[in-house]
CSV table of C-alpha atoms in Angstrom, one decimal:
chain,number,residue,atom,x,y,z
A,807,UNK,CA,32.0,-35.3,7.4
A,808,UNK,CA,31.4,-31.8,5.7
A,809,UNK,CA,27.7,-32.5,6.5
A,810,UNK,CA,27.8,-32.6,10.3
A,811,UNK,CA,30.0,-29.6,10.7
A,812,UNK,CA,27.4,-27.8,8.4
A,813,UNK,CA,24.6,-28.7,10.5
A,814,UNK,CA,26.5,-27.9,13.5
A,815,UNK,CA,27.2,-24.1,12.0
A,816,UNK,CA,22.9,-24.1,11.1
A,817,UNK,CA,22.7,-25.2,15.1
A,818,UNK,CA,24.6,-22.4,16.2
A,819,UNK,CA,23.1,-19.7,13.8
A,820,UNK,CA,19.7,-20.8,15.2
A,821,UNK,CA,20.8,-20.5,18.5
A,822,UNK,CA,22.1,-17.0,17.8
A,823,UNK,CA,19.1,-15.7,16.4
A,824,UNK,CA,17.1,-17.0,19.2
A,825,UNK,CA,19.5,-15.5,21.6
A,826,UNK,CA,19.6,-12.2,19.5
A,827,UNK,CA,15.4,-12.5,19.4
A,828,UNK,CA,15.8,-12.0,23.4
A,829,UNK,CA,17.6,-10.0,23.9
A,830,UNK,CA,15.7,-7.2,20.9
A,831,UNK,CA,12.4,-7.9,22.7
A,832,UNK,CA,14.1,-7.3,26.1
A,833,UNK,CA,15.2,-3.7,24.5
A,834,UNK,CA,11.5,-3.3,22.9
A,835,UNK,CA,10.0,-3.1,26.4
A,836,UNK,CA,12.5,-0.7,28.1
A,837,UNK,CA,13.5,1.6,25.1
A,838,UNK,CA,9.6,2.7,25.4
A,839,UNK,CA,10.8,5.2,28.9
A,840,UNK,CA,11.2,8.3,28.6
A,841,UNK,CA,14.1,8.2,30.6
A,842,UNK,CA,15.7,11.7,31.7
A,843,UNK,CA,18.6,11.1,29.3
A,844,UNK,CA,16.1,11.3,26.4
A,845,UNK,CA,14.4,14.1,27.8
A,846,UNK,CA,16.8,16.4,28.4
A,847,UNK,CA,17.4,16.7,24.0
A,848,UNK,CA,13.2,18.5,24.3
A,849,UNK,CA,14.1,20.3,27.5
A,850,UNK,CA,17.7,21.3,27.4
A,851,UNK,CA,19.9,20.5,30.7
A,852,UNK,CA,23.6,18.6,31.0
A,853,UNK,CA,24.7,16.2,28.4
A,854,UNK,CA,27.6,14.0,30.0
A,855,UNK,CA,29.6,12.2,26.9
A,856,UNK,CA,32.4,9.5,27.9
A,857,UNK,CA,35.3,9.4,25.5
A,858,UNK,CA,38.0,7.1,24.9
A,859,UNK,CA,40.5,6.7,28.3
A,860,UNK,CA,38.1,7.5,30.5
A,861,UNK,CA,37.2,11.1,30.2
A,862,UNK,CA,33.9,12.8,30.2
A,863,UNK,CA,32.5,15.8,28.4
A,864,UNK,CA,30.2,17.6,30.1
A,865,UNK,CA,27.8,20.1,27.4
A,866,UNK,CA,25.0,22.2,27.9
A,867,UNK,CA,22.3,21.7,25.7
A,868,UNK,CA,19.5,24.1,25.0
A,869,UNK,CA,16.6,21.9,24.2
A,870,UNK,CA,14.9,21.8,21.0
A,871,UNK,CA,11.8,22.9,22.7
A,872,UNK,CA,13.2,26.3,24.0
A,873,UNK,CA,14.8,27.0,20.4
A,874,UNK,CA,11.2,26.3,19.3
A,875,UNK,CA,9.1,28.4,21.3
A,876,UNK,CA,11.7,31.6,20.6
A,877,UNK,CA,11.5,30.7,17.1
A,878,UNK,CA,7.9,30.8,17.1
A,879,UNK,CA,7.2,33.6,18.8
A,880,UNK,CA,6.6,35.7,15.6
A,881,UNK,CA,4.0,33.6,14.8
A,882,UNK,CA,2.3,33.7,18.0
A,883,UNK,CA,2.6,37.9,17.1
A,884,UNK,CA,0.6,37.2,13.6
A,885,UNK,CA,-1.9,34.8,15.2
A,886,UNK,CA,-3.1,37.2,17.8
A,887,UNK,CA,-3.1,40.0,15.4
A,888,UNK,CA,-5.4,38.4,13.1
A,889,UNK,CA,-7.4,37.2,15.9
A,890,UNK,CA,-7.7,41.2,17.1
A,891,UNK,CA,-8.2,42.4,13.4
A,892,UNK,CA,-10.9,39.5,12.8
A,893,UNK,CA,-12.6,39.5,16.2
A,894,UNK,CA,-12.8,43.3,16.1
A,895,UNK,CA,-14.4,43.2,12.2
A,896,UNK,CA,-17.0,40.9,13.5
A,897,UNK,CA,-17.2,43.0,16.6
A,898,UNK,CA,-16.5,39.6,18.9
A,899,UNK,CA,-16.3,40.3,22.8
A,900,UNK,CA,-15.4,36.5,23.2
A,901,UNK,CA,-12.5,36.7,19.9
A,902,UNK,CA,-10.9,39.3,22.1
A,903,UNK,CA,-10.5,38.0,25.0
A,904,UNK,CA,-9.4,34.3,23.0
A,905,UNK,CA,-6.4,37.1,22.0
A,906,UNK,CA,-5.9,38.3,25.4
A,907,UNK,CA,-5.4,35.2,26.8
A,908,UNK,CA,-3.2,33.6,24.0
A,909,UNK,CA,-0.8,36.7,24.1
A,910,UNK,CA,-0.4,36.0,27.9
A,911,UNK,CA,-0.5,32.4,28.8
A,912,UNK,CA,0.2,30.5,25.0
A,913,UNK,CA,4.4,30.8,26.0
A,914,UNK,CA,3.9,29.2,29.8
A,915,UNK,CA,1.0,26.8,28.8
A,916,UNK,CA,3.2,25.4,26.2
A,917,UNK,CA,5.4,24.3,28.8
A,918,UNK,CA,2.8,22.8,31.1
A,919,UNK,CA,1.7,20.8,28.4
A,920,UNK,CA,4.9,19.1,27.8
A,921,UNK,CA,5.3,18.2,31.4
A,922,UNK,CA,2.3,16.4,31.5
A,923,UNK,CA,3.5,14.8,28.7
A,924,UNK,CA,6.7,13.4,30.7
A,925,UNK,CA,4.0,12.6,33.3
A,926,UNK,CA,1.9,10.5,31.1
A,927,UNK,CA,4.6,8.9,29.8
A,928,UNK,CA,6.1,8.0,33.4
A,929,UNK,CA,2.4,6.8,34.0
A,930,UNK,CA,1.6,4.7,30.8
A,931,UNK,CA,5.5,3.4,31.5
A,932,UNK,CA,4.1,1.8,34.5
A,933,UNK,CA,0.7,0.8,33.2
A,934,UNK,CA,2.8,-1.2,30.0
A,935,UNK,CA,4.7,-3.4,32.8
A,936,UNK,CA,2.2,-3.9,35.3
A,937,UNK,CA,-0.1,-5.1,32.3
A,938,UNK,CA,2.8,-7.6,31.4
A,939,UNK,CA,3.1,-8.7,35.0
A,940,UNK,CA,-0.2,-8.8,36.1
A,941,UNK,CA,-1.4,-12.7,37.5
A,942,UNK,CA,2.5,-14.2,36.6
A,943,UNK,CA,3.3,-14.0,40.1
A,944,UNK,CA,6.8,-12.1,38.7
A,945,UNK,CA,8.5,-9.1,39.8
A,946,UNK,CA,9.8,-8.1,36.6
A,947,UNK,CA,7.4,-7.2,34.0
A,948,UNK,CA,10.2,-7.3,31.2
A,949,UNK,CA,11.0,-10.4,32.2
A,950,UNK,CA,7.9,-11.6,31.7
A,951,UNK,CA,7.5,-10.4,28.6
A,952,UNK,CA,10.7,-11.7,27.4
A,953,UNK,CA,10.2,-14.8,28.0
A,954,UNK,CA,6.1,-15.3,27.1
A,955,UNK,CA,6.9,-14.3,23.7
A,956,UNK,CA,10.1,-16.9,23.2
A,957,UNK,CA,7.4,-19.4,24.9
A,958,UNK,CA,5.4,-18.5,21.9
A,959,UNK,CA,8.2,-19.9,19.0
A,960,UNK,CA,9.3,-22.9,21.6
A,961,UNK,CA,12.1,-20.9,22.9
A,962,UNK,CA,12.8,-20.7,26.5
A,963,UNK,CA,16.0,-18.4,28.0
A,964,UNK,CA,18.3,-20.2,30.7
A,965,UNK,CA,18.9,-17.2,32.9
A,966,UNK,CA,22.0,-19.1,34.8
A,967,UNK,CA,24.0,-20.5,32.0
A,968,UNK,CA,22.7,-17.4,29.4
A,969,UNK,CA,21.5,-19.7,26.7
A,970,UNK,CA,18.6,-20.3,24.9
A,971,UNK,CA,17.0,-23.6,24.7
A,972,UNK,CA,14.9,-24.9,22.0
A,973,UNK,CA,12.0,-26.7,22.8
A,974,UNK,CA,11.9,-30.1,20.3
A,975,UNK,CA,8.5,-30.6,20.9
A,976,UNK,CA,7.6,-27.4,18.5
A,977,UNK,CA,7.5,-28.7,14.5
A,978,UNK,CA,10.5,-26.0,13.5
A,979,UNK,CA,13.0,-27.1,15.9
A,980,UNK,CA,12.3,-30.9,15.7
A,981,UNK,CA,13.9,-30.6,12.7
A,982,UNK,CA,16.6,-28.8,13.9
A,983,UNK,CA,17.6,-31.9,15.9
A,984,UNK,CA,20.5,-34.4,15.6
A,985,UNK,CA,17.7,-37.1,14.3
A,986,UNK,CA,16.4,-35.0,11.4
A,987,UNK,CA,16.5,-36.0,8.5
A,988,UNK,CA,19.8,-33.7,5.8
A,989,UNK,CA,18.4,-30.5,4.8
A,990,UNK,CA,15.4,-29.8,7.1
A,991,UNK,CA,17.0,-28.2,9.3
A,992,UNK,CA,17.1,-25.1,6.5
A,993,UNK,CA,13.8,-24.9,7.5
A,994,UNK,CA,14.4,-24.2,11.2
A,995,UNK,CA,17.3,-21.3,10.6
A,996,UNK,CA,14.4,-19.8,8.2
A,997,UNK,CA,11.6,-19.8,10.8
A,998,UNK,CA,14.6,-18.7,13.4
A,999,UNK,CA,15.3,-15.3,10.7
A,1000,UNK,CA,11.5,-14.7,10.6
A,1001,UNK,CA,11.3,-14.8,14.6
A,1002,UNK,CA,14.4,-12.1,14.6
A,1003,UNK,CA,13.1,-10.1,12.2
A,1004,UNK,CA,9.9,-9.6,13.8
A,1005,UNK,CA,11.6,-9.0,17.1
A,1006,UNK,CA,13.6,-6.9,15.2
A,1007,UNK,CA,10.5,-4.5,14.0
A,1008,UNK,CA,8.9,-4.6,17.8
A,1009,UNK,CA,11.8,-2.8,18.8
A,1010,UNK,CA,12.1,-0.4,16.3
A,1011,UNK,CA,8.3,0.2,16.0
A,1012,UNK,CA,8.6,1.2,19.7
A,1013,UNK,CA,11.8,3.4,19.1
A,1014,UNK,CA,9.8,5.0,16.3
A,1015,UNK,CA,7.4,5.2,18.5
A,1016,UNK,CA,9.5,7.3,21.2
A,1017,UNK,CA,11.2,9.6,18.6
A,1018,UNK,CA,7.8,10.4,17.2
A,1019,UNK,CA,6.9,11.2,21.1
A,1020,UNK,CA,10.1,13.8,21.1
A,1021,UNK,CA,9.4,15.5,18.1
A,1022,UNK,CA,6.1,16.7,18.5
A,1023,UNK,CA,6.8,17.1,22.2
A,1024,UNK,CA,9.7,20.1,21.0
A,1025,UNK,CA,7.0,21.2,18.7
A,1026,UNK,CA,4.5,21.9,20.7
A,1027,UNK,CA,4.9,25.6,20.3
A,1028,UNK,CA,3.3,25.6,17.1
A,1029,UNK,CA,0.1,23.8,18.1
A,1030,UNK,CA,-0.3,25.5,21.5
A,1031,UNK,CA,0.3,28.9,19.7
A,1032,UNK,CA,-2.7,28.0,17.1
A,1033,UNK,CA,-5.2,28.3,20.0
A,1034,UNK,CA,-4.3,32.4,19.7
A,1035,UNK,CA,-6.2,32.0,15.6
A,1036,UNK,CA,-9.8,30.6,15.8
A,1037,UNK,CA,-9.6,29.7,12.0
A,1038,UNK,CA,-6.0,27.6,13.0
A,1039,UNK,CA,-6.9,25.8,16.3
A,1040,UNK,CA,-7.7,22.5,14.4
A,1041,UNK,CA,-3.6,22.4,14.5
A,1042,UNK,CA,-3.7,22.0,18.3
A,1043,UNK,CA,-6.4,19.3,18.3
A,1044,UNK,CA,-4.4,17.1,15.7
A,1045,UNK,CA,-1.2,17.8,18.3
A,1046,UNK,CA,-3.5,16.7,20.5
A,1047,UNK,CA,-4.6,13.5,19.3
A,1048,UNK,CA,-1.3,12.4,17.8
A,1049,UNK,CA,0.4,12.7,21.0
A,1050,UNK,CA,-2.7,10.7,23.3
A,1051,UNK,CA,-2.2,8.2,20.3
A,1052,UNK,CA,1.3,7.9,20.8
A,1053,UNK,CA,1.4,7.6,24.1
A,1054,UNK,CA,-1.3,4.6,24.6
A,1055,UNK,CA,0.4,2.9,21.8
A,1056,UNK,CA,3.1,1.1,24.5
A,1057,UNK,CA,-0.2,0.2,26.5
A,1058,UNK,CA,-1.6,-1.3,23.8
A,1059,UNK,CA,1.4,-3.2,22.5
A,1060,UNK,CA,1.8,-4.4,26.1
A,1061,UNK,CA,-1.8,-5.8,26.0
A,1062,UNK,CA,-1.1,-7.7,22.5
A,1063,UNK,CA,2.3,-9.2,23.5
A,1064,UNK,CA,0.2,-10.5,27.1
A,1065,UNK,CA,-2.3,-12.1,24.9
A,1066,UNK,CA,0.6,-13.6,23.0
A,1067,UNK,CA,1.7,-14.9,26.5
A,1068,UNK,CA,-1.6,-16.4,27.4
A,1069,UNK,CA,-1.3,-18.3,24.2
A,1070,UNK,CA,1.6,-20.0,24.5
A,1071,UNK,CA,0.5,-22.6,26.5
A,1072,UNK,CA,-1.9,-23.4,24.1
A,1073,UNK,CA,-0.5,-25.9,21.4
A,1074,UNK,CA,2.8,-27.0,20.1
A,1075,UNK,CA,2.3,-26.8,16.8
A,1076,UNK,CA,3.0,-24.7,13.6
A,1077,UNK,CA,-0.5,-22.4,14.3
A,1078,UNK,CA,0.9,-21.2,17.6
A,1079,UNK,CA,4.4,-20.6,15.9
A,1080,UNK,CA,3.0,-18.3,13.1
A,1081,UNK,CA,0.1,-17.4,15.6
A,1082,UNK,CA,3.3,-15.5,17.7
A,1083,UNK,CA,4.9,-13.8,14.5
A,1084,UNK,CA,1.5,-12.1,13.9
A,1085,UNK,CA,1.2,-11.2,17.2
A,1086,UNK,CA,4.5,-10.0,17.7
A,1087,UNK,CA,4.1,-7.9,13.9
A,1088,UNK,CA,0.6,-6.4,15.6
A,1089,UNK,CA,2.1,-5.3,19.0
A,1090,UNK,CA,4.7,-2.7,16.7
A,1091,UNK,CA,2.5,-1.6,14.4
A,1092,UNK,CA,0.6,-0.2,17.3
A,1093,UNK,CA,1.9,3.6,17.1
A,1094,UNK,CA,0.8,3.5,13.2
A,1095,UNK,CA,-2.4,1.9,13.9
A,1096,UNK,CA,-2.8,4.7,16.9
A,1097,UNK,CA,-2.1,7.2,14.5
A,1098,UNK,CA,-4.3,6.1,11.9
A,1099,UNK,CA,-7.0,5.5,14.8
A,1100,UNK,CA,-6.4,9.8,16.1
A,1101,UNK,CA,-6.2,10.7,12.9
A,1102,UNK,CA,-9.5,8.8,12.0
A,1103,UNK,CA,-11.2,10.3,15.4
A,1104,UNK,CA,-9.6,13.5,14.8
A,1105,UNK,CA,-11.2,14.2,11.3
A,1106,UNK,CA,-15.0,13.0,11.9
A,1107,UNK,CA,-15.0,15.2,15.1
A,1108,UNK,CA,-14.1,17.8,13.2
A,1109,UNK,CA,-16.5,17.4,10.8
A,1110,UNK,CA,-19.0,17.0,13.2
A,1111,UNK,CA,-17.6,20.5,14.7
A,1112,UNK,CA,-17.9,22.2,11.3
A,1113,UNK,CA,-21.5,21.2,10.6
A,1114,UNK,CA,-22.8,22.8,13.9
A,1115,UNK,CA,-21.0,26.0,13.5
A,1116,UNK,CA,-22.7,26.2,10.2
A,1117,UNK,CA,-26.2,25.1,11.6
A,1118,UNK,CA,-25.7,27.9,13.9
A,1119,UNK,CA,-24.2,30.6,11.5
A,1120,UNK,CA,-27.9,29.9,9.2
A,1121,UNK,CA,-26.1,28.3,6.9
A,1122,UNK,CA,-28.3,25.5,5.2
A,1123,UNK,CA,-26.5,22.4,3.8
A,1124,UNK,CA,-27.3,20.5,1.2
A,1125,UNK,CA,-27.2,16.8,1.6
């Protein structure tokens, strides 16, 4: 008797971990907005905190990239001062004025640049669902994704009764059935832990992916100031690029996870099961491979950049 109440506590583990699975990749797809609430920590405004009983705390916060940008204002003072000294050594018309403009505009230009970041994130935001909603005929692009990717494992979610249903058709779950044969349905709660693991990673790739997004967002003094040094304006470029990297990483992911859903229809079989996994382990490591990609980008053009300065300085290189 031992045996069927076993397999009945394997059943319901699966069917946690599928329900678990859900809801992760439901959180993987709306955790990517930069919603005002995470905003406000680069930015500064009202932090409203809810306590125990009822109450609410209301507290002011600065915004890391205020405490920044007056914390690096000394550096913006050595940057431009080196730029003078250098420019005026070399007796540079163009170095000057590179001095003149960074003393003026580096401290409001820093903030420009991070608003178009909040912008480009609202917009790529937009561009990740309509790229999961796009020919499903659905209104709700998380939805969507949601439920293409259980479709991938033979998972489907029962909206009105808030279960998830396992498909018997699909290898791993077949043996997850009252007719399997004692033990394989081991088999099927592993395959179920795989599936939430990698559900798991998608969402915290993409969280990953978001505090990477606020960090260099409060620290775009730093690289907006470098533009003041010509020697240290490589520092703004690899801002630059990590950021644009960053923020077409959700895109991307989006665009993975929709070829995942095109696939599901495909076969029934252990290749479409693993095929998902991949595909699911592909969509989060989007911001790494993004920033590998930059990075990659990044370099040879500034290679390139190096090379011609020394072609025009005279400067022949041996090859």
């Amino acid at each position: 008797m031992w045996e069927k109440d076993f397999e009945e506590f394997m059943r319901g583990s699966i069917l946690g971990l599928a329900k678990a699975a859900a809801g992760l990749i439901e959180q993987a797809f709306s955790v990517g907005a930069l919603t005002p609430e995470w905003w406000v920590t680069v930015v500064g405004g009202q932090v409203t905190t809810t306590v125990a009983g009822g109450e609410s705390t209301v507290i002011d916060h600065p915004g890391m990239l205020n405490i920044i940008v007056v914390a690096m204002i000394p550096l913006l003072v050595i940057f431009v001062a080196v730029q003078v000294v250098l420019s005026a050594v070399r007796g540079s018309t163009a170095g000057m004025v590179r001095a003149f403009l960074a003393a003026v505009f580096s401290i409001p230009a820093t903030y420009v640049v991070v608003g178009l970041v909040w912008m480009a994130m609202g917009a790529t935001q937009q561009l990740t669902l309509w790229i999961l909603r796009v020919g499903s005929g659905g209104t709700d692009g998380e939805d969507e994704a949601v439920a293409g990717v259980l479709g991938l494992f033979g998972l489907t979610y029962d909206a009105a009764n808030d279960k998830i249903l396992l498909d018997e058709n699909f290898a791993q779950w077949e043996m997850a059935s009252e007719n399997s044969e004692n033990g394989m349905i081991v088999v099927a709660v592993i395959i179920a832990l795989v599936i939430f693991f990698a559900c798991f990673v998608l969402m915290a790739m993409m969280i990953f992916r978001l505090v990477l997004i606020l960090i260099l967002a409060s620290f775009a003094a730093p690289a907006i100031f470098s533009l003041a040094l010509e020697p240290a304006k490589a520092l703004a470029g690899r801002w630059l690029s990590m950021m644009l990297g960053l923020i077409m990483a959700g895109p991307l992911a989006a665009a993975v996870v929709r070829l995942g859903m095109a696939m599901a229809a495909l076969s029934t079989d252990w290749v479409q099961t693993v095929a998902g996994m991949v595909l699911v382990f592909v969509a989060a490591a989007m911001p790494i491979f993004m920033l590998a990609v930059t990075a990659w980008l990044g370099g040879g053009a500034g290679q390139a950049h190096g090379v011609e300065d020394l072609r025009e300085g005279g400067v022949r290189l041996r090859v």
